[in-house]
Coordinates of N, CA and C in Angstrom, one line a residue:
X1 N 11.3 0.1 -6.5 CA 10.5 0.4 -5.7 C 10.0 1.9 -6.8
X2 N 8.7 1.9 -7.0 CA 8.0 3.0 -8.2 C 7.9 4.9 -7.3
X3 N 8.7 5.4 -8.4 CA 8.3 7.0 -7.5 C 6.8 7.2 -7.8
X4 N 6.6 8.7 -7.3 CA 5.4 9.4 -7.2 C 5.9 10.8 -8.0
X5 N 5.4 11.0 -9.0 CA 5.3 12.3 -9.6 C 4.2 13.0 -9.5
X6 N 4.1 14.5 -9.2 CA 3.1 15.4 -9.5 C 3.4 16.6 -10.0
X7 N 2.7 16.8 -10.9 CA 2.8 17.7 -12.1 C 1.8 18.8 -11.7
X8 N 2.3 20.1 -12.2 CA 1.3 21.3 -11.7 C 0.1 20.9 -13.0
X9 N -1.1 21.3 -12.0 CA -2.6 21.3 -13.2 C -2.5 21.9 -14.2
X10 N -1.6 23.3 -13.9 CA -1.4 24.0 -15.0 C -1.0 23.6 -16.4
X11 N -0.4 22.6 -16.4 CA 0.9 22.0 -17.8 C -0.7 21.2 -18.5
X12 N -2.3 20.9 -17.9 CA -2.8 20.3 -18.4 C -3.6 21.0 -19.4
X13 N -3.9 20.7 -20.4 CA -4.7 21.4 -21.5 C -6.1 20.9 -21.9
X14 N -6.1 19.7 -21.5 CA -7.4 18.8 -22.1 C -7.2 17.3 -21.1
X15 N -9.1 16.9 -20.9 CA -8.4 15.7 -19.9 C -9.8 15.1 -20.3
X16 N -10.1 13.4 -20.4 CA -11.1 12.4 -20.1 C -11.0 11.9 -19.1
X17 N -11.9 11.9 -17.9 CA -12.2 11.1 -16.9 C -13.4 10.3 -16.7
X18 N -13.1 9.0 -16.6 CA -14.1 8.1 -16.5 C -14.2 7.5 -15.3
X19 N -15.4 6.8 -14.6 CA -15.1 5.7 -13.7 C -15.9 4.2 -14.6
X20 N -14.4 3.2 -14.1 CA -14.7 2.2 -14.7 C -15.3 0.8 -14.0
X21 N -16.4 0.4 -13.8 CA -16.7 -0.7 -13.2 C -16.9 -1.9 -13.8
X22 N -16.4 -2.9 -13.3 CA -16.0 -4.3 -13.3 C -17.5 -5.0 -13.3
X23 N -17.8 -4.8 -14.9 CA -19.4 -5.3 -14.6 C -19.4 -6.3 -16.0
X24 N -20.0 -7.4 -16.1 CA -20.1 -8.3 -17.5 C -21.5 -8.3 -17.8
X25 N -21.5 -8.5 -19.1 CA -23.2 -8.9 -19.7 C -23.2 -10.1 -20.5
X26 N -24.8 -10.4 -20.2 CA -24.9 -11.3 -21.4 C -25.9 -11.6 -21.6
X27 N -26.2 -11.4 -23.3 CA -27.7 -12.2 -23.6 C -28.1 -12.7 -23.8
X28 N -29.5 -13.5 -23.3 CA -30.0 -14.4 -24.1 C -30.1 -14.5 -25.4
X29 N -29.9 -15.6 -26.1 CA -30.1 -15.5 -27.4 C -31.8 -15.8 -28.0
X30 N -32.4 -16.3 -27.1 CA -34.0 -16.6 -27.0 C -34.8 -15.6 -26.5
X31 N -34.4 -14.7 -25.6 CA -35.6 -13.8 -25.0 C -34.9 -12.3 -25.3
X32 N -33.6 -12.2 -25.4 CA -33.1 -11.0 -25.7 C -32.8 -10.1 -24.4
X33 N -33.0 -10.9 -23.3 CA -32.8 -10.2 -22.0 C -31.3 -10.2 -21.5
X34 N -30.6 -9.5 -20.9 CA -29.8 -9.3 -20.7 C -29.4 -9.5 -18.8
X35 N -28.3 -10.2 -18.5 CA -27.9 -10.4 -17.1 C -26.7 -9.8 -17.5
X36 N -26.6 -9.1 -16.1 CA -25.5 -8.2 -15.8 C -24.8 -8.7 -14.4
X37 N -23.5 -9.1 -14.7 CA -23.0 -9.9 -13.1 C -22.0 -8.0 -12.9
X38 N -22.5 -7.7 -11.7 CA -21.8 -6.5 -11.1 C -20.6 -7.2 -10.0
X39 N -19.4 -7.3 -10.2 CA -18.2 -8.0 -9.7 C -17.8 -6.9 -8.7
X40 N -18.2 -5.5 -8.2 CA -18.0 -4.7 -7.5 C -16.8 -4.0 -7.6
X41 N -15.8 -4.3 -8.6 CA -14.8 -3.1 -8.4 C -14.9 -1.9 -9.2
X42 N -14.1 -1.0 -8.8 CA -14.5 0.2 -9.7 C -13.3 1.1 -9.6
X43 N -12.7 1.9 -10.7 CA -11.7 2.8 -10.8 C -12.0 4.2 -11.5
X44 N -10.9 4.5 -11.5 CA -11.5 6.1 -12.0 C -9.8 5.5 -13.2
X45 N -10.4 5.9 -14.6 CA -9.4 6.1 -15.7 C -9.3 7.9 -16.2
X46 N -8.1 7.9 -17.1 CA -8.0 9.0 -17.2 C -7.2 9.5 -18.6
X47 N -7.3 10.2 -19.6 CA -6.6 10.4 -21.0 C -6.8 11.8 -20.9
X48 N -5.0 12.3 -20.3 CA -4.4 13.6 -20.2 C -3.8 14.5 -21.4
X49 N -3.8 15.8 -21.9 CA -3.3 15.9 -23.0 C -2.7 17.3 -22.1
X50 N -1.2 17.3 -22.2 CA -0.9 18.4 -21.9 C -0.9 19.9 -22.9
X51 N -0.3 20.7 -21.9 CA -0.4 22.1 -23.2 C 1.1 21.7 -23.9
X52 N 1.1 22.1 -25.2 CA 2.5 22.6 -25.9 C 3.3 22.8 -25.3
X53 N 4.4 22.7 -25.2 CA 5.7 22.9 -24.2 C 6.8 23.3 -25.3
X54 N 7.5 24.0 -25.0 CA 8.9 24.3 -25.7 C 9.7 25.0 -24.9
X55 N 11.2 24.4 -25.3 CA 12.3 25.1 -24.5 C 12.7 24.1 -23.3
X56 N 13.4 24.6 -21.9 CA 13.5 23.5 -21.0 C 12.4 23.7 -20.1
X57 N 11.2 24.2 -20.4 CA 10.0 23.4 -19.7 C 9.4 22.1 -20.7
X58 N 9.8 22.0 -21.7 CA 9.2 20.9 -22.6 C 10.3 19.7 -22.0
X59 N 11.5 20.0 -21.7 CA 12.6 19.2 -21.3 C 12.2 18.2 -19.8
X60 N 11.5 19.8 -19.0 CA 10.9 18.8 -17.7 C 10.0 18.2 -17.7
X61 N 9.2 18.7 -18.5 CA 7.7 17.6 -18.6 C 8.2 16.6 -19.0
X62 N 8.5 16.4 -20.4 CA 9.3 15.0 -20.8 C 10.4 14.5 -19.7
X63 N 11.0 14.9 -19.2 CA 11.8 13.8 -17.8 C 10.8 14.1 -16.8
X64 N 9.9 14.3 -16.4 CA 8.8 14.0 -15.3 C 7.9 12.7 -15.9
X65 N 7.3 12.8 -17.4 CA 6.7 11.5 -17.5 C 7.4 10.5 -17.9
X66 N 8.6 10.9 -18.8 CA 9.6 9.4 -18.8 C 9.5 8.6 -17.7
X67 N 9.9 9.5 -15.8 CA 10.2 8.9 -15.2 C 8.6 8.1 -14.4
X68 N 7.8 8.0 -15.4 CA 6.2 7.3 -15.0 C 6.8 6.1 -15.6
X69 N 7.5 6.0 -16.5 CA 7.4 4.7 -17.3 C 6.3 4.1 -18.1
X70 N 6.1 2.6 -18.3 CA 5.1 2.7 -18.3 C 4.2 1.9 -17.3
X71 N 3.5 2.4 -16.4 CA 3.3 1.4 -15.2 C 4.4 1.8 -14.2
X72 N 5.7 1.8 -14.0 CA 6.2 1.5 -12.9 C 6.0 2.9 -12.2
X73 N 6.3 4.1 -12.4 CA 5.8 5.0 -12.0 C 4.3 5.5 -11.3
X74 N 4.3 6.2 -10.5 CA 2.6 6.3 -9.9 C 2.7 8.4 -10.3
X75 N 2.1 8.8 -10.8 CA 1.0 9.9 -11.0 C 0.3 10.4 -9.9
X76 N 0.4 11.5 -8.7 CA -0.3 11.6 -8.3 C -0.9 13.6 -8.5
X77 N -2.5 13.4 -9.0 CA -2.7 14.3 -9.8 C -4.1 14.8 -9.3
X78 N -4.0 16.3 -9.5 CA -5.0 16.9 -9.0 C -5.9 17.6 -10.0
X79 N -6.8 16.8 -10.3 CA -7.5 17.0 -11.7 C -7.9 18.6 -12.0
X80 N -7.6 19.3 -13.0 CA -7.7 21.1 -12.7 C -9.4 21.4 -13.6
X81 N -9.9 20.1 -13.9 CA -11.0 20.1 -13.9 C -12.5 20.0 -12.2
X82 N -11.8 19.7 -11.5 CA -12.3 19.5 -10.0 C -12.0 21.1 -9.6
X83 N -13.1 21.6 -9.6 CA -13.4 23.0 -8.6 C -12.9 22.9 -7.5
X84 N -11.5 24.1 -7.5 CA -10.5 24.1 -6.2 C -11.6 24.6 -5.0
X85 N -11.9 24.6 -3.4 CA -12.2 25.1 -3.0 C -11.6 25.8 -1.5
X86 N -12.3 26.5 -0.9 CA -11.5 27.0 0.5 C -12.0 27.4 1.8
X87 N -12.5 25.8 1.8 CA -13.2 25.1 3.3 C -11.9 25.7 4.5
X88 N -12.4 26.2 5.7 CA -11.5 26.1 6.6 C -11.7 25.5 7.5
X89 N -12.4 24.5 7.8 CA -13.1 23.7 8.7 C -12.9 22.2 8.3
X90 N -11.9 21.2 9.1 CA -11.7 20.0 9.3 C -12.7 19.1 9.1
X91 N -12.8 18.1 8.2 CA -13.7 17.3 7.9 C -13.0 15.6 7.9
X92 N -13.6 15.3 9.3 CA -13.1 13.6 9.1 C -14.4 12.6 9.1
X93 N -14.1 11.5 9.1 CA -14.9 10.4 9.8 C -15.5 10.7 11.4
X94 N -16.9 10.1 11.2 CA -17.2 10.1 12.7 C -17.4 9.0 13.0
X95 N -17.4 8.0 12.2 CA -17.3 6.6 12.6 C -16.5 6.0 11.9
X96 N -15.9 4.9 12.1 CA -14.9 3.5 11.4 C -15.9 3.2 10.5
X97 N -15.3 2.7 8.7 CA -16.0 2.2 8.3 C -15.3 1.0 7.6
X98 N -15.8 0.0 7.0 CA -14.8 -1.1 6.6 C -15.2 -1.2 5.3
X99 N -15.7 -0.4 4.6 CA -15.6 -0.5 2.9 C -17.1 0.1 2.5
X100 N -17.6 0.2 1.5 CA -18.9 0.7 1.0 C -18.9 2.3 0.7
X101 N -20.8 2.6 0.3 CA -20.6 3.8 -0.1 C -21.1 5.1 0.6
X102 N -21.0 4.8 1.8 CA -21.8 5.7 2.7 C -20.8 6.2 3.8
X103 N -20.7 7.0 4.3 CA -19.6 7.5 5.1 C -20.6 8.7 6.0
X104 N -20.1 8.6 7.1 CA -20.8 9.4 8.4 C -19.7 10.6 8.9
X105 N -19.9 11.7 8.5 CA -18.6 12.6 8.3 C -19.1 13.6 9.4
X106 N -18.1 13.9 10.4 CA -18.4 15.6 11.2 C -17.6 16.2 10.9
X107 N -17.9 17.6 11.5 CA -16.7 18.6 11.6 C -17.6 19.8 11.1
X108 N -18.6 19.7 9.7 CA -19.5 20.2 9.3 C -20.2 21.3 10.2
X109 N -20.6 22.7 9.5 CA -21.4 23.7 10.0 C -23.0 23.3 10.2
X110 N -23.3 23.4 11.6 CA -24.6 22.8 11.9 C -25.4 23.1 10.8
X111 N -26.4 22.3 10.6 CA -27.8 22.5 9.8 C -27.3 23.0 8.2
X112 N -26.4 23.7 7.7 CA -26.2 23.9 6.5 C -25.4 22.7 5.4
X113 N -25.9 23.0 4.4 CA -25.2 22.1 3.1 C -24.0 21.7 3.3
X114 N -23.5 20.8 3.3 CA -22.4 20.2 3.5 C -21.7 19.9 2.2
X115 N -22.0 19.1 0.7 CA -21.7 18.4 -0.1 C -23.0 18.4 -1.1
X116 N -22.2 19.0 -2.3 CA -23.3 18.8 -3.7 C -23.2 17.8 -4.4
X117 N -24.2 17.2 -4.8 CA -24.1 16.1 -5.8 C -23.2 16.8 -7.2
X118 N -22.0 15.7 -7.1 CA -21.4 16.1 -8.2 C -19.7 16.7 -7.7
X119 N -19.6 17.1 -6.5 CA -18.5 17.2 -5.6 C -17.2 16.2 -5.8
X120 N -16.5 16.8 -5.6 CA -15.4 15.6 -5.3 C -14.4 15.8 -4.0
X121 N -14.1 14.3 -3.6 CA -13.0 14.9 -2.4 C -12.0 13.6 -2.4
X122 N -10.8 13.6 -1.8 CA -10.3 12.6 -1.5 C -9.8 11.9 -0.1
X123 N -9.5 11.0 -0.4 CA -9.2 10.4 1.1 C -8.1 9.9 1.4
X124 N -6.8 10.1 1.8 CA -5.5 9.1 1.8 C -4.3 10.2 1.8
X125 N -3.1 9.7 1.9 CA -2.2 10.3 0.8 C -1.2 10.0 0.7
X126 N -0.4 10.0 -0.3 CA 0.5 8.9 -1.1 C 0.2 8.1 -1.8
X127 N 0.6 6.9 -1.4 CA 0.5 5.6 -2.2 C -1.6 5.1 -1.6
X128 N -1.7 5.8 -0.6 CA -3.0 5.1 -0.5 C -4.6 6.7 -0.6
X129 N -4.1 7.4 -1.4 CA -4.8 8.7 -2.2 C -5.7 7.6 -3.1
X130 N -7.0 7.9 -2.3 CA -8.5 7.9 -3.4 C -9.4 8.7 -3.5
X131 N -9.8 9.0 -5.3 CA -10.5 10.1 -5.3 C -11.9 9.1 -5.4
X132 N -13.0 10.5 -4.6 CA -14.6 10.0 -4.6 C -15.1 10.7 -5.6
X133 N -16.2 10.8 -5.8 CA -17.2 11.6 -6.2 C -18.5 11.6 -5.9
X134 N -19.2 12.7 -4.7 CA -20.5 12.5 -4.4 C -21.4 12.3 -4.9
X135 N -22.3 11.0 -4.6 CA -23.8 10.9 -5.5 C -24.8 11.7 -5.3
X136 N -25.1 12.4 -3.9 CA -26.4 13.1 -3.5 C -26.0 14.1 -2.5
X137 N -26.8 15.3 -2.8 CA -26.5 16.3 -1.9 C -26.6 16.3 -0.5
X138 N -25.4 16.5 0.3 CA -25.6 16.2 1.8 C -25.8 17.4 2.8
X139 N -26.6 17.7 3.8 CA -26.7 18.6 4.5 C -26.5 18.0 5.7
X140 N -25.5 18.7 6.8 CA -25.0 18.5 8.0 C -26.3 18.8 9.2
X141 N -26.2 17.9 10.2 CA -27.7 17.8 11.2 C -26.9 19.1 12.2
X142 N -27.8 19.3 13.4 CA -27.3 20.4 14.2 C -26.1 20.0 15.0
X143 N -25.7 18.6 15.0 CA -24.5 18.3 15.3 C -23.0 18.6 14.6
X144 N -23.5 19.1 13.2 CA -22.3 18.9 12.3 C -21.9 17.8 11.9
X145 N -23.2 16.6 11.7 CA -23.1 15.5 11.3 C -23.6 15.3 9.9
X146 N -22.7 14.9 8.6 CA -23.5 14.7 7.7 C -23.3 13.3 7.2
X147 N -24.0 12.6 6.3 CA -24.7 11.1 5.6 C -23.5 11.3 4.1
X148 N -22.7 11.1 3.9 CA -22.0 10.9 2.7 C -22.2 10.1 1.6
X149 N -22.9 9.8 1.1 CA -23.0 8.9 -0.4 C -21.7 9.1 -1.8
X150 N -21.2 8.2 -1.4 CA -19.9 8.5 -3.0 C -19.7 7.2 -3.6
X151 N -19.0 7.4 -4.9 CA -18.4 6.4 -5.4 C -17.5 6.7 -6.4
X152 N -16.3 5.9 -6.8 CA -16.6 4.5 -6.2 C -16.3 4.2 -4.9
X153 N -16.8 2.8 -4.1 CA -17.0 2.7 -3.2 C -15.4 2.5 -2.2
X154 N -15.2 2.9 -1.0 CA -14.3 2.3 -0.3 C -13.8 1.2 -0.6
X155 N -12.3 1.3 -0.6 CA -12.1 -0.5 -0.9 C -11.3 -1.0 0.3
X156 N -11.4 0.0 1.5 CA -10.5 -0.7 2.7 C -11.3 0.0 4.0
X157 N -10.6 -0.2 5.2 CA -11.2 -0.1 6.3 C -10.6 1.4 6.8
X158 N -11.1 2.4 7.2 CA -10.9 3.1 7.8 C -10.9 3.8 9.2
X159 N -10.5 4.5 9.7 CA -11.0 4.6 11.2 C -11.5 6.0 11.7
X160 N -12.5 5.9 12.7 CA -12.8 7.4 12.8 C -12.0 8.1 12.7
X161 N -12.3 9.6 12.5 CA -11.0 10.4 12.8 C -10.4 10.9 11.4
X162 N -10.1 10.0 10.4 CA -9.7 9.8 9.4 C -10.4 11.7 8.3
X163 N -9.7 12.0 8.0 CA -9.4 13.4 7.4 C -9.9 13.1 5.7
X164 N -11.1 13.8 5.4 CA -11.0 14.1 3.9 C -10.5 15.1 3.1
X165 N -10.0 15.3 2.2 CA -9.7 16.0 1.8 C -10.7 16.9 0.6
X166 N -10.9 17.9 1.0 CA -12.0 18.2 0.1 C -11.7 19.9 -0.8
X167 N -10.7 20.5 -0.3 CA -10.0 21.8 -1.3 C -9.2 21.5 -2.7
X168 N -8.4 20.2 -2.4 CA -7.9 20.0 -3.7 C -7.6 18.5 -3.5
X169 N -8.9 18.0 -4.4 CA -8.8 16.4 -4.1 C -7.8 15.9 -5.4
X170 N -7.2 14.8 -5.3 CA -6.2 14.4 -5.7 C -6.5 13.0 -6.0
X171 N -5.9 12.5 -7.0 CA -6.1 10.7 -7.4 C -4.7 10.1 -8.0
X172 N -4.1 9.0 -7.4 CA -3.2 8.4 -7.4 C -3.3 7.6 -8.9
X173 N -2.9 8.1 -9.8 CA -2.6 7.6 -11.3 C -1.7 6.1 -11.7
X174 N -1.3 5.5 -12.4 CA -0.9 4.8 -13.2 C -0.6 4.5 -14.6
X175 N 0.5 4.9 -15.2 CA 0.0 5.0 -16.4 C -0.3 3.6 -17.5
X176 N -1.1 3.5 -18.4 CA -1.7 2.0 -19.0 C -0.6 2.0 -19.9
X177 N 0.2 2.8 -20.5 CA 0.7 2.6 -21.7 C 2.0 3.4 -21.8
X178 N 3.2 3.5 -22.4 CA 4.1 4.8 -22.8 C 3.4 6.1 -23.1
X179 N 4.2 6.7 -23.0 CA 3.6 8.6 -22.5 C 4.2 8.7 -24.1
X180 N 3.5 9.0 -25.2 CA 4.2 9.5 -26.4 C 4.5 11.0 -26.4
X181 N 5.6 11.2 -27.2 CA 5.6 13.1 -27.2 C 5.7 13.2 -28.7
X182 N 5.1 14.0 -29.1 CA 4.7 14.3 -30.4 C 5.7 15.8 -30.3
X183 N 6.6 15.8 -31.8 CA 7.4 17.3 -31.7 C 6.7 17.5 -33.3
X184 N 6.8 19.2 -32.8 CA 6.3 19.6 -33.9 C 7.1 20.8 -34.9
X185 N 6.7 21.6 -35.5 CA 7.8 22.7 -36.1 C 8.2 23.6 -34.6
X186 N 9.1 24.4 -34.9 CA 9.9 25.2 -33.5 C 9.9 24.5 -32.2
X187 N 10.1 22.9 -32.5 CA 10.6 22.2 -31.1 C 9.3 22.2 -30.2
X188 N 8.3 22.7 -30.9 CA 6.8 22.4 -29.5 C 6.7 20.9 -29.2
X189 N 6.4 20.5 -28.0 CA 6.3 18.9 -27.6 C 5.2 19.6 -27.5
X190 N 4.2 17.9 -27.5 CA 3.0 17.7 -27.1 C 2.9 16.3 -26.3
X191 N 2.5 16.4 -25.1 CA 2.7 15.2 -24.6 C 1.0 14.4 -24.3
X192 N 0.4 13.0 -24.3 CA -0.6 12.8 -24.0 C -0.1 11.4 -22.9
X193 N -1.1 11.4 -22.0 CA -0.7 10.0 -21.0 C -2.2 9.8 -21.2
X194 N -2.4 8.1 -21.0 CA -3.8 7.5 -20.5 C -3.2 6.9 -19.1
X195 N -4.1 6.9 -18.1 CA -4.0 5.9 -17.3 C -4.7 5.7 -16.6
X196 N -4.7 4.9 -15.3 CA -5.7 4.6 -14.6 C -5.2 4.8 -12.7
X197 N -6.7 4.7 -11.8 CA -5.9 4.6 -10.9 C -5.4 3.4 -10.4
X198 N -4.3 4.1 -9.5 CA -3.3 2.8 -8.9 C -3.9 2.1 -7.5
X199 N -4.4 1.3 -7.8 CA -5.0 0.5 -6.8 C -4.1 -1.0 -6.2

């Protein structure tokens, strides 16, 4: 059974995040038109560069990344490029969903903006944690309900009352390759991690 590692976001020096879609393209040799097949799968991929470390801290980072193995372990990652928020209200699903890109949510301040295009949220905990980005601005109605369009699409059914994490969204990642350690002069260690969302 794989373990879940959670690393401090302050260790991250830089990252690349991308949403990958399961699509294929075929171009006609006669007309030049392109046919796109969308298979519906979407997931996040990350390339993470950790700040240079030395001494005991470098050994701690090395141990944590070694524990991930080459896909055996899981990393619960709070992306430092996602602005942390401090919302006091609890936001939940107002209605059950069976998948898709639109959620009806409740708990917002009535009549006020709820989420802005580009905001992030996560749903679930532990091995069920999924990261989503908001596609369009959402405003709550006078009952505190807001329709939120997000991507990637939900992959599982969720009951009404499921909580949304807005203040510190996380993504569950699985390494796609062994984590290399580059050791420079004065025993400074540099680590890079390539990973994809663990589905």
